[in-house]
Amino acid sequence: MASVLGTCSTATLAARPLSSPTSRTSIPSLSLTQGQSCGTKFYGGLRIHGKKSRARFHVASVATEVNPSEQAQRLAAKESQRPVYPFAAIVGQDEMKLCLLLNVIDPKIGGVMIMGDRGTGKSTTVRSLTDLLPEIKIVAGDPYNSDPEDPEAMGPEVRESIIKGVQLPVATTKINMVDLPLGATEDRVCGTIDIEKALTEGVKAFEPGLLAKANRGILYVDEVNLLDDHLVDVLLDSAASGWNTVEREGISISHPARFILIGSGNPEEGELRPQLLDRFGMHAQVGTVRDAELRVKIVEERARFDKNPKEFRVSYEAEQDKLQQQITSARSGLSSVQIDQDLKVKISRVCSDLNVDGLRGDIVTNRAAKALAALKGRDKVTPEDIATVIPNCLRHRLRKDPLESIDSGLLVIEKFYEIFS
């Protein structure tokens, strides 16, 4: 699996939105098969399409050609960005990479919590995911990345415009990744009053924050276990409801805030609150590479990247493209993946026998197993798929026993083999 992962590639609208409420374990080896590509290569920036309003509450888009000058501008903009270490060039850490890929394929898995030793490439791996993120349709110029076809993922202005029958331009862009700094203020995260408009125009206006920017994208928190409690409360509220509600100086606004929450941290620096830990769909543990030859390879690859980032990225461009195509194919085939009733019952038995609180463990395990089957180009989940993902889905949901010396992931896999055999 290491070699392949390293190289493989409307509905009726309401007037206002409704807020709805260790060490590594031994797992079976897998061989991933290349899926058929059904996506197009992305050159950076937005691709703006024409639009036609076929019905009062529906926005349809018609693609338009991109002229060579616009394409050249996008390529130049991409080249001017800070180079990111290629995902395909990351050596080892297969558990972490697999969890990230599965969440890109099915964002409803709920994100990843990555815990491990310092200096093991956690932040580098997460940020390298940006090159592989697929494209989505958004309403052009909307600060909330509103989905033109899903009323539940629209910002307030877009909803009002569509209800009034206004035609809106549709754009295509890559899924956005937003970094949440530990020192961020609550106003910067949630949004606040637009001071410029208040002073120049004398009107109250809302300035969206990081949660608005992360809507339909990825919110990454490095050293998440050091995050201030008041920001943790904000993330809990948004993750639970999918909406961010802001009450500021006479302004009350709600906007969609559905994001894949990815966090990383070092367990030596403190534990995470159980309420926030449960919001992460999967939990990946990374450790320091002990093999001397592998360590030398990692050092050499990093030295090559630091010496000439552009040349290094070009050398992995083909592998990056293959992996991006495989992700695109898996996303398109995910809806056709089936899981037998017998396997669903056994998954729930594992969760029940391990005294996992709630049903999130059952739901996430089913979703992750389907995403893995789609990544491998199959339309049916096998017990091997479940064995691969179930430790990551349940490890962080087990009740802590201070007298228990055995790793929680090992407990999960032992219970799996006990029930599935």
Coordinates of C-alpha atoms in Angstrom, one line a residue:
M1 CA 0.0 0.0 0.0
A2 CA 2.9 2.3 0.7
S3 CA 4.2 2.2 -2.9
V4 CA 0.8 2.8 -4.4
L5 CA -0.2 5.6 -2.0
G6 CA 3.0 7.3 -2.6
T7 CA 2.7 7.1 -6.4
C8 CA -1.0 6.4 -7.3
S9 CA -2.4 8.3 -8.4
T10 CA -33.7 22.7 -6.2
A11 CA -35.4 22.0 -3.7
T12 CA -37.8 24.3 -1.9
L13 CA -36.0 27.1 -0.2
A14 CA -36.9 28.3 3.3
A15 CA -36.8 32.0 4.1
R16 CA -33.9 31.5 6.5
P17 CA -31.5 28.6 7.2
L18 CA -32.2 26.1 9.8
S19 CA -29.5 25.1 12.3
S20 CA -29.4 21.4 13.0
P21 CA -28.4 20.8 16.2
T22 CA -0.8 4.5 20.5
S23 CA 1.3 2.6 18.6
R24 CA 0.6 1.4 15.1
T25 CA -1.6 -1.6 14.8
S26 CA -1.1 -4.5 12.5
I27 CA -3.5 -4.3 9.5
P28 CA -3.8 -6.4 6.4
S29 CA -1.8 -5.1 3.4
L30 CA -3.8 -3.8 0.4
S31 CA -3.0 -3.3 -3.3
L32 CA -4.8 -0.3 -4.7
T33 CA -5.7 -0.4 -8.4
Q34 CA -5.7 2.6 -10.6
G35 CA -9.2 4.0 -11.1
Q36 CA -10.3 5.6 -14.4
S37 CA -9.9 9.3 -14.6
C38 CA -13.0 11.4 -15.2
G39 CA -11.6 14.8 -14.2
T40 CA -9.7 17.6 -15.9
K41 CA -6.4 19.0 -15.0
F42 CA -6.5 22.2 -12.9
Y43 CA -4.2 25.1 -13.6
G44 CA -5.1 27.3 -10.6
G45 CA -7.5 30.1 -10.0
L46 CA -11.2 30.1 -10.9
R47 CA -12.9 29.1 -14.1
I48 CA -15.9 31.3 -14.5
H49 CA -18.8 29.9 -16.4
G50 CA -21.8 31.5 -18.0
K51 CA -25.2 30.8 -16.4
K52 CA -28.9 30.3 -17.2
S53 CA -31.7 30.3 -14.7
R54 CA -34.0 27.5 -15.9
A55 CA -36.3 27.8 -12.9
R56 CA -37.1 30.1 -10.0
F57 CA -35.0 28.2 -7.5
H58 CA -32.4 26.5 -9.7
V59 CA -29.2 27.8 -11.1
A60 CA -27.7 26.0 -14.1
S61 CA -24.2 26.7 -15.5
V62 CA -23.0 26.5 -19.1
A63 CA -19.2 26.1 -19.5
T64 CA -17.3 28.6 -21.6
E65 CA -14.0 28.3 -23.2
V66 CA -10.9 29.8 -21.4
N67 CA -8.8 31.9 -23.7
P68 CA -5.0 31.3 -23.8
S69 CA -4.2 34.6 -22.0
E70 CA -6.4 33.8 -19.0
Q71 CA -4.9 30.3 -18.8
A72 CA -1.4 31.8 -18.9
Q73 CA -2.3 34.2 -16.1
R74 CA -3.5 31.3 -14.0
L75 CA -0.4 29.3 -14.6
A76 CA 1.7 32.4 -13.7
A77 CA -0.4 32.8 -10.5
K78 CA 0.2 29.2 -9.5
E79 CA 3.9 29.4 -10.2
S80 CA 4.2 32.5 -7.9
Q81 CA 2.7 30.7 -4.9
R82 CA 4.9 29.2 -2.2
P83 CA 6.0 25.7 -3.3
V84 CA 4.3 22.9 -1.4
Y85 CA 6.0 19.6 -0.8
P86 CA 4.3 16.9 -3.1
F87 CA 2.0 14.4 -1.5
A88 CA 3.5 11.6 -3.6
A89 CA 7.0 12.4 -2.4
I90 CA 6.2 11.7 1.3
V91 CA 7.9 8.5 2.4
G92 CA 6.0 6.2 4.8
Q93 CA 3.3 7.3 7.2
D94 CA 0.7 5.3 5.2
E95 CA -1.9 5.4 7.9
M96 CA -2.0 9.2 8.0
K97 CA -2.0 9.5 4.2
L98 CA -4.8 6.9 3.8
C99 CA -7.0 8.7 6.3
L100 CA -6.5 12.0 4.5
L101 CA -7.3 10.5 1.1
L102 CA -10.5 8.9 2.4
N103 CA -11.7 12.2 3.8
V104 CA -11.0 13.9 0.4
I105 CA -13.0 11.2 -1.3
D106 CA -15.9 11.4 1.2
P107 CA -15.9 14.7 3.2
K108 CA -18.8 13.4 5.3
I109 CA -16.4 11.0 7.1
G110 CA -15.8 14.0 9.4
G111 CA -12.1 14.8 9.3
V112 CA -8.9 13.4 10.7
M113 CA -7.0 13.9 14.0
I114 CA -3.3 13.2 13.5
M115 CA -1.3 12.7 16.7
G116 CA 2.4 11.7 16.8
D117 CA 6.0 12.6 17.6
R118 CA 7.3 16.0 16.7
G119 CA 9.2 16.2 13.4
T120 CA 7.3 13.3 11.7
G121 CA 5.8 15.3 8.8
K122 CA 2.3 15.8 10.1
S123 CA 1.9 19.4 9.0
T124 CA 3.9 18.8 5.8
T125 CA 1.6 16.0 4.8
V126 CA -1.6 17.9 5.5
R127 CA -0.5 21.0 3.5
S128 CA 0.7 18.8 0.6
L129 CA -2.9 17.7 0.2
T130 CA -3.8 21.0 -1.5
D131 CA -2.5 19.8 -4.9
L132 CA -4.8 16.8 -4.8
L133 CA -8.0 18.5 -3.8
P134 CA -10.8 18.2 -6.5
E135 CA -12.9 20.9 -8.0
I136 CA -16.3 22.1 -6.8
K137 CA -18.8 24.6 -8.2
I138 CA -19.4 27.8 -6.3
V139 CA -21.3 31.1 -6.8
A140 CA -18.6 33.4 -8.1
G141 CA -17.7 36.2 -5.7
D142 CA -19.6 34.7 -2.8
P143 CA -17.5 34.8 0.5
Y144 CA -19.2 31.6 1.7
N145 CA -18.3 29.4 -1.3
S146 CA -22.0 28.8 -1.7
D147 CA -23.1 25.7 -3.7
P148 CA -25.3 26.9 -6.6
E149 CA -27.3 23.7 -6.5
D150 CA -27.7 23.0 -2.8
P151 CA -29.9 25.4 -0.8
E152 CA -28.5 24.1 2.5
A153 CA -25.0 25.1 1.5
M154 CA -25.8 28.7 0.4
G155 CA -25.0 31.9 2.1
P156 CA -27.8 34.3 3.1
E157 CA -27.3 36.7 0.2
V158 CA -27.2 33.9 -2.4
R159 CA -30.4 32.4 -1.0
E160 CA -32.2 35.8 -1.1
S161 CA -31.0 36.4 -4.7
I162 CA -32.2 33.0 -5.9
I163 CA -35.6 33.5 -4.2
K164 CA -35.9 36.8 -6.1
G165 CA -35.0 35.1 -9.4
V166 CA -31.7 36.8 -9.8
Q167 CA -29.2 35.0 -12.1
L168 CA -25.9 34.3 -10.5
P169 CA -22.5 33.5 -12.1
V170 CA -21.1 30.1 -11.4
A171 CA -17.4 29.4 -10.9
T172 CA -15.3 26.3 -10.6
T173 CA -12.5 26.2 -8.1
K174 CA -10.5 23.7 -6.0
I175 CA -11.6 22.8 -2.5
N176 CA -10.1 25.4 -0.2
M177 CA -7.8 24.7 2.7
V178 CA -7.8 27.2 5.6
D179 CA -5.1 27.3 8.3
L180 CA -6.5 28.2 11.7
P181 CA -3.6 29.8 13.7
L182 CA -3.5 29.1 17.5
G183 CA -3.4 32.9 18.1
A184 CA -6.5 33.7 16.1
T185 CA -9.1 35.8 17.8
E186 CA -12.7 34.8 18.0
D187 CA -13.7 37.7 15.8
R188 CA -11.3 36.6 13.1
V189 CA -12.6 33.0 13.2
C190 CA -16.3 33.7 13.3
G191 CA -16.5 37.1 11.5
T192 CA -17.1 40.6 12.8
I193 CA -18.3 44.1 11.8
D194 CA -16.9 45.6 8.6
I195 CA -15.3 48.7 10.0
E196 CA -14.5 50.2 6.6
K197 CA -18.1 50.2 5.5
A198 CA -19.2 51.5 8.9
L199 CA -16.9 54.5 8.6
T200 CA -17.2 55.3 4.9
E201 CA -20.9 54.4 4.3
G202 CA -22.4 54.6 7.8
V203 CA -24.0 51.1 7.5
K204 CA -23.7 47.9 9.5
A205 CA -22.1 45.2 7.5
F206 CA -20.7 41.8 8.2
E207 CA -17.1 40.8 7.5
P208 CA -16.8 37.0 7.1
G209 CA -14.2 35.1 9.1
L210 CA -12.2 31.9 8.6
L211 CA -15.2 29.7 9.1
A212 CA -16.9 31.3 6.1
K213 CA -13.8 30.8 4.0
A214 CA -13.5 27.2 5.1
N215 CA -17.2 26.4 4.1
R216 CA -17.2 23.3 1.8
G217 CA -13.5 23.1 2.3
I218 CA -10.9 22.0 4.8
L219 CA -10.1 23.7 8.1
Y220 CA -6.7 22.7 9.4
V221 CA -5.6 23.3 13.0
D222 CA -1.9 22.6 13.7
E223 CA -1.2 21.8 17.4
V224 CA -4.9 21.5 18.0
N225 CA -4.5 20.3 21.5
L226 CA -3.1 23.8 22.4
L227 CA -6.1 25.6 21.0
D228 CA -7.8 28.0 23.4
D229 CA -11.0 26.8 24.9
H230 CA -13.2 29.6 23.5
L231 CA -12.1 28.7 20.0
V232 CA -12.7 25.0 20.7
D233 CA -16.3 25.9 21.7
V234 CA -16.7 27.8 18.4
L235 CA -15.5 24.7 16.4
L236 CA -17.7 22.4 18.4
D237 CA -20.8 24.5 17.6
S238 CA -20.0 24.8 13.9
A239 CA -19.1 21.2 13.5
A240 CA -22.3 20.1 15.2
S241 CA -24.7 22.2 13.3
G242 CA -22.8 23.0 10.0
W243 CA -23.7 26.7 10.5
N244 CA -22.0 29.6 12.1
T245 CA -24.2 32.1 13.9
V246 CA -22.7 35.5 14.7
E247 CA -24.2 38.1 17.1
R248 CA -22.1 41.3 16.9
E249 CA -23.1 45.0 17.7
G250 CA -26.6 44.8 16.4
I251 CA -25.8 42.3 13.6
S252 CA -27.2 38.8 13.6
I253 CA -26.2 36.5 10.7
S254 CA -26.0 32.8 10.1
H255 CA -24.0 31.3 7.3
P256 CA -23.1 27.7 6.3
A257 CA -19.8 26.4 7.8
R258 CA -19.5 22.8 6.7
F259 CA -15.8 21.8 6.6
I260 CA -13.5 18.9 6.9
L261 CA -11.8 19.4 10.3
I262 CA -8.1 18.2 10.3
G263 CA -6.0 18.6 13.4
S264 CA -2.5 17.6 14.3
G265 CA -0.6 17.6 17.5
N266 CA 1.9 16.0 19.8
P267 CA 0.4 14.0 22.7
E268 CA 3.2 15.1 24.9
E269 CA 1.8 18.6 24.9
G270 CA -1.6 17.6 26.3
E271 CA -4.8 15.8 25.6
L272 CA -7.7 17.0 23.6
R273 CA -11.1 17.6 25.1
P274 CA -13.3 14.5 24.5
Q275 CA -16.1 16.6 23.0
L276 CA -13.8 17.9 20.3
L277 CA -12.0 14.6 19.8
D278 CA -15.3 12.9 19.0
R279 CA -15.9 15.4 16.2
F280 CA -13.0 14.0 14.2
G281 CA -14.1 11.1 12.1
M282 CA -10.8 9.3 12.0
H283 CA -7.7 9.2 14.2
A284 CA -4.3 8.6 12.8
Q285 CA -1.1 7.9 14.8
V286 CA 2.3 8.6 13.4
G287 CA 5.6 7.5 14.7
T288 CA 9.3 8.3 14.1
V289 CA 10.8 6.2 11.3
R290 CA 13.3 3.8 12.8
D291 CA 14.8 2.2 9.6
A292 CA 18.1 3.9 8.9
E293 CA 18.0 3.6 5.1
L294 CA 14.4 5.0 5.1
R295 CA 15.5 7.9 7.3
V296 CA 18.4 8.7 4.9
K297 CA 16.0 8.7 1.9
I298 CA 13.7 11.1 3.7
V299 CA 16.6 13.4 4.5
E300 CA 17.8 13.3 0.9
E301 CA 14.4 14.0 -0.6
R302 CA 13.9 17.0 1.7
A303 CA 17.3 18.3 0.8
R304 CA 16.4 18.1 -2.9
F305 CA 13.2 20.0 -2.3
D306 CA 14.9 22.8 -0.2
K307 CA 17.6 23.2 -2.9
N308 CA 15.2 23.5 -5.9
P309 CA 11.5 23.2 -5.0
K310 CA 10.2 23.7 -8.6
E311 CA 12.5 21.1 -10.1
F312 CA 11.6 18.7 -7.2
R313 CA 7.8 19.2 -7.8
V314 CA 8.3 18.6 -11.6
S315 CA 9.9 15.3 -10.9
Y316 CA 6.8 14.1 -9.0
E317 CA 4.3 15.7 -11.4
A318 CA 3.3 12.5 -13.2
E319 CA 2.7 10.6 -9.9
Q320 CA 0.7 13.6 -8.5
D321 CA -1.5 13.5 -11.7
K322 CA -2.1 9.8 -11.3
L323 CA -3.1 10.2 -7.7
Q324 CA -5.4 13.1 -8.5
Q325 CA -7.1 11.1 -11.2
Q326 CA -7.6 8.2 -8.8
I327 CA -9.2 10.5 -6.3
T328 CA -11.5 12.0 -8.9
S329 CA -12.5 8.5 -10.1
A330 CA -13.2 7.4 -6.5
R331 CA -15.3 10.4 -5.8
S332 CA -17.4 9.8 -8.9
G333 CA -17.9 6.1 -8.1
L334 CA -18.5 6.4 -4.3
S335 CA -22.3 6.5 -4.7
S336 CA -22.3 3.1 -6.3
V337 CA -20.3 1.3 -3.6
Q338 CA -22.4 -1.1 -1.6
I339 CA -21.8 -2.8 1.8
D340 CA -23.6 -6.1 2.7
Q341 CA -26.0 -6.1 5.6
D342 CA -24.0 -8.8 7.3
L343 CA -20.9 -6.6 7.4
K344 CA -22.9 -3.6 8.7
V345 CA -24.2 -5.8 11.6
K346 CA -20.7 -7.0 12.4
I347 CA -19.4 -3.4 12.4
S348 CA -22.1 -2.5 14.9
R349 CA -21.3 -5.5 17.0
V350 CA -17.6 -4.4 17.3
C351 CA -18.7 -1.0 18.4
S352 CA -21.2 -2.4 20.9
D353 CA -18.7 -4.9 22.4
L354 CA -16.1 -2.1 22.7
N355 CA -18.6 0.1 24.6
V356 CA -18.2 2.9 22.0
D357 CA -20.4 5.9 23.1
G358 CA -23.0 7.0 20.5
L359 CA -23.3 5.9 16.9
R360 CA -20.7 8.0 15.2
G361 CA -18.3 5.1 15.2
D362 CA -20.7 2.9 13.3
I363 CA -21.4 5.7 10.7
V364 CA -17.8 6.7 10.2
T365 CA -16.6 3.1 9.8
N366 CA -19.2 2.4 7.1
R367 CA -18.4 5.6 5.2
A368 CA -14.6 5.0 5.5
A369 CA -14.9 1.4 4.3
K370 CA -16.9 2.6 1.2
A371 CA -14.4 5.3 0.5
L372 CA -11.5 2.8 0.6
A373 CA -13.4 0.4 -1.8
A374 CA -13.9 3.4 -4.2
L375 CA -10.2 4.3 -3.9
K376 CA -9.4 0.7 -4.9
G377 CA -11.8 0.9 -7.9
R378 CA -14.4 -1.6 -6.5
D379 CA -18.1 -1.2 -6.0
K380 CA -18.4 -3.5 -3.0
V381 CA -16.9 -3.4 0.5
T382 CA -14.8 -6.4 1.7
P383 CA -13.9 -7.4 5.3
E384 CA -10.3 -6.3 4.5
D385 CA -11.5 -2.8 3.8
I386 CA -13.2 -2.7 7.2
A387 CA -10.1 -4.2 8.9
T388 CA -8.0 -1.4 7.4
V389 CA -10.1 1.6 8.5
I390 CA -11.9 0.4 11.7
P391 CA -8.9 1.1 14.1
N392 CA -8.7 4.7 12.9
C393 CA -12.5 5.1 13.2
L394 CA -12.8 3.7 16.8
R395 CA -9.5 4.2 18.5
H396 CA -10.2 7.6 19.8
R397 CA -13.8 6.8 20.8
L398 CA -12.9 4.1 23.4
R399 CA -13.2 4.9 27.1
K400 CA -9.9 5.6 28.7
D401 CA -8.7 3.1 31.2
P402 CA -5.6 4.3 33.1
L403 CA -4.7 0.8 34.2
E404 CA -4.8 -0.5 30.6
S405 CA -1.4 -0.9 29.0
I406 CA -2.5 -2.2 25.6
D407 CA -2.9 0.2 22.7
S408 CA -6.5 1.2 21.9
G409 CA -6.0 0.5 18.2
L410 CA -4.9 -3.0 19.0
L411 CA -8.0 -3.6 21.1
V412 CA -10.1 -2.6 18.1
I413 CA -8.4 -4.9 15.7
E414 CA -8.5 -7.8 18.1
K415 CA -12.2 -7.4 18.6
F416 CA -12.6 -7.1 14.8
Y417 CA -11.0 -10.5 14.2
E418 CA -12.9 -12.0 17.0
I419 CA -16.3 -11.1 15.4
F420 CA -15.5 -11.2 11.7
S421 CA -13.7 -14.6 11.9

